Amino acid sequence: KAGVTQTPRYLIKTRGQQVTLSCSPISGHRSVSWYQQTPGQGLQFLFEYFSETQRNKGNFPGRFSGRQFSNSRSEMNVSTLELGDSALYLCASSAGQDNNEQFFGPGTRLTVL
Amino acid sequence: DAKTTQPPSMDCAEGRAANLPCNHSTISGNEYVYWYRQIHSQGPQYIIHGLKNNETNEMASLIITEDRKSSTLILPHATLRDTAVYYCIAAGGTSYGKLTFGQGTILTVHP
């Protein structure tokens, strides 16, 4: 069974631009969570989607948004990029409604110049 | 979600058991204890989880104290490839996909 895939793996943007990251969950998984990892703040939860509905959201500004499609694939968008948005963005999928056994993708490394 | 406390770092000799402790004194009755690890530059990897009984799988064993205020992850025969950051997380059915990662324990396995 294929694992969680994320595209692109690496991305370089400049301040003020926007970016869209994509995540394809494991086949059959309906929950997708997104995390941001930085050296200073560690791994922080962004949001979670289940069956196209956002069920949970972390403490990030409105510039961070996401969505989930009917095939469970998910995208996250960051608008008006700031230098501090440089991070590894990870998505994870899980099978059930309340299943915290999450399978993580390799991440997208975003650099904002 | 309940806060967890872990030592910042631990060392272990290759082939020996690695015992990683975690305190979760405010864990609620419906919260499970989850363990994940992250090898450098990779996404975190699920290891094991449990509610109140001890659990074992092909990767590790999880020992939870009777009062559920602490737990220990045991890697029975550590290898160099087990060098990673290990995270202990308390999460329940209403976490809705949110795992709260602390700083974790950096485990270094030495030859």
Coordinates of C-alpha atoms in Angstrom, one line a residue, chain A residues 27-93:
Chain A
S27 CA -5.8 4.8 0.2
G28 CA -8.9 4.5 2.3
H29 CA -7.8 7.1 4.9
R30 CA -10.3 9.9 5.3
S31 CA -8.6 12.1 7.9
V32 CA -5.7 14.4 6.9
S33 CA -3.8 16.5 9.4
W34 CA -1.3 19.2 8.7
Y35 CA 1.7 20.2 10.8
Q36 CA 4.4 22.9 10.6
Q37 CA 7.9 22.0 12.0
T38 CA 10.5 24.7 12.7
P39 CA 13.7 24.5 14.8
G40 CA 12.3 27.0 17.2
Q41 CA 8.7 25.9 17.7
G42 CA 9.0 22.2 16.9
L43 CA 6.0 20.4 15.5
Q44 CA 2.8 22.4 15.6
F45 CA -0.7 21.3 14.5
L46 CA -2.2 23.4 11.7
F47 CA -5.6 21.8 11.0
E48 CA -7.3 18.5 10.3
Y49 CA -9.9 17.5 7.7
F50 CA -12.2 14.5 7.7
S51 CA -14.6 13.9 4.8
E52 CA -14.0 17.3 3.4
T53 CA -14.8 19.1 6.7
Q54 CA -12.3 20.9 8.9
R55 CA -12.8 19.4 12.3
N56 CA -9.9 21.0 14.2
K57 CA -7.6 24.0 13.8
G58 CA -4.5 25.1 15.5
N59 CA -3.3 28.6 16.5
F60 CA -2.2 29.9 13.2
P61 CA -3.2 33.1 11.5
G62 CA -5.9 33.1 8.8
R63 CA -3.1 33.2 6.1
F64 CA -3.0 29.5 6.6
S65 CA -5.9 27.6 5.1
G66 CA -6.7 24.2 3.7
R67 CA -9.2 22.1 2.1
Q68 CA -10.0 18.4 1.4
F69 CA -11.4 16.9 -1.7
S70 CA -13.9 14.1 -2.1
N71 CA -11.0 11.7 -2.8
S72 CA -9.5 12.7 0.5
R73 CA -6.6 14.5 -1.1
S74 CA -5.8 17.7 0.8
E75 CA -4.2 21.0 0.0
M76 CA -3.0 23.7 2.3
N77 CA -2.4 27.3 1.2
V78 CA -0.3 30.0 2.8
S79 CA -0.9 33.5 1.5
T80 CA 1.2 36.6 1.9
L81 CA 4.3 34.6 2.8
E82 CA 6.6 35.8 5.6
L83 CA 10.1 34.8 6.4
G84 CA 8.9 33.0 9.5
D85 CA 6.8 30.7 7.3
S86 CA 10.0 28.9 6.3
A87 CA 9.5 25.4 7.7
L88 CA 8.9 21.7 7.0
Y89 CA 5.2 21.2 6.3
L90 CA 4.0 17.7 7.1
C91 CA 0.8 16.0 6.4
A92 CA -0.5 12.8 8.0
S93 CA -3.4 10.6 7.3

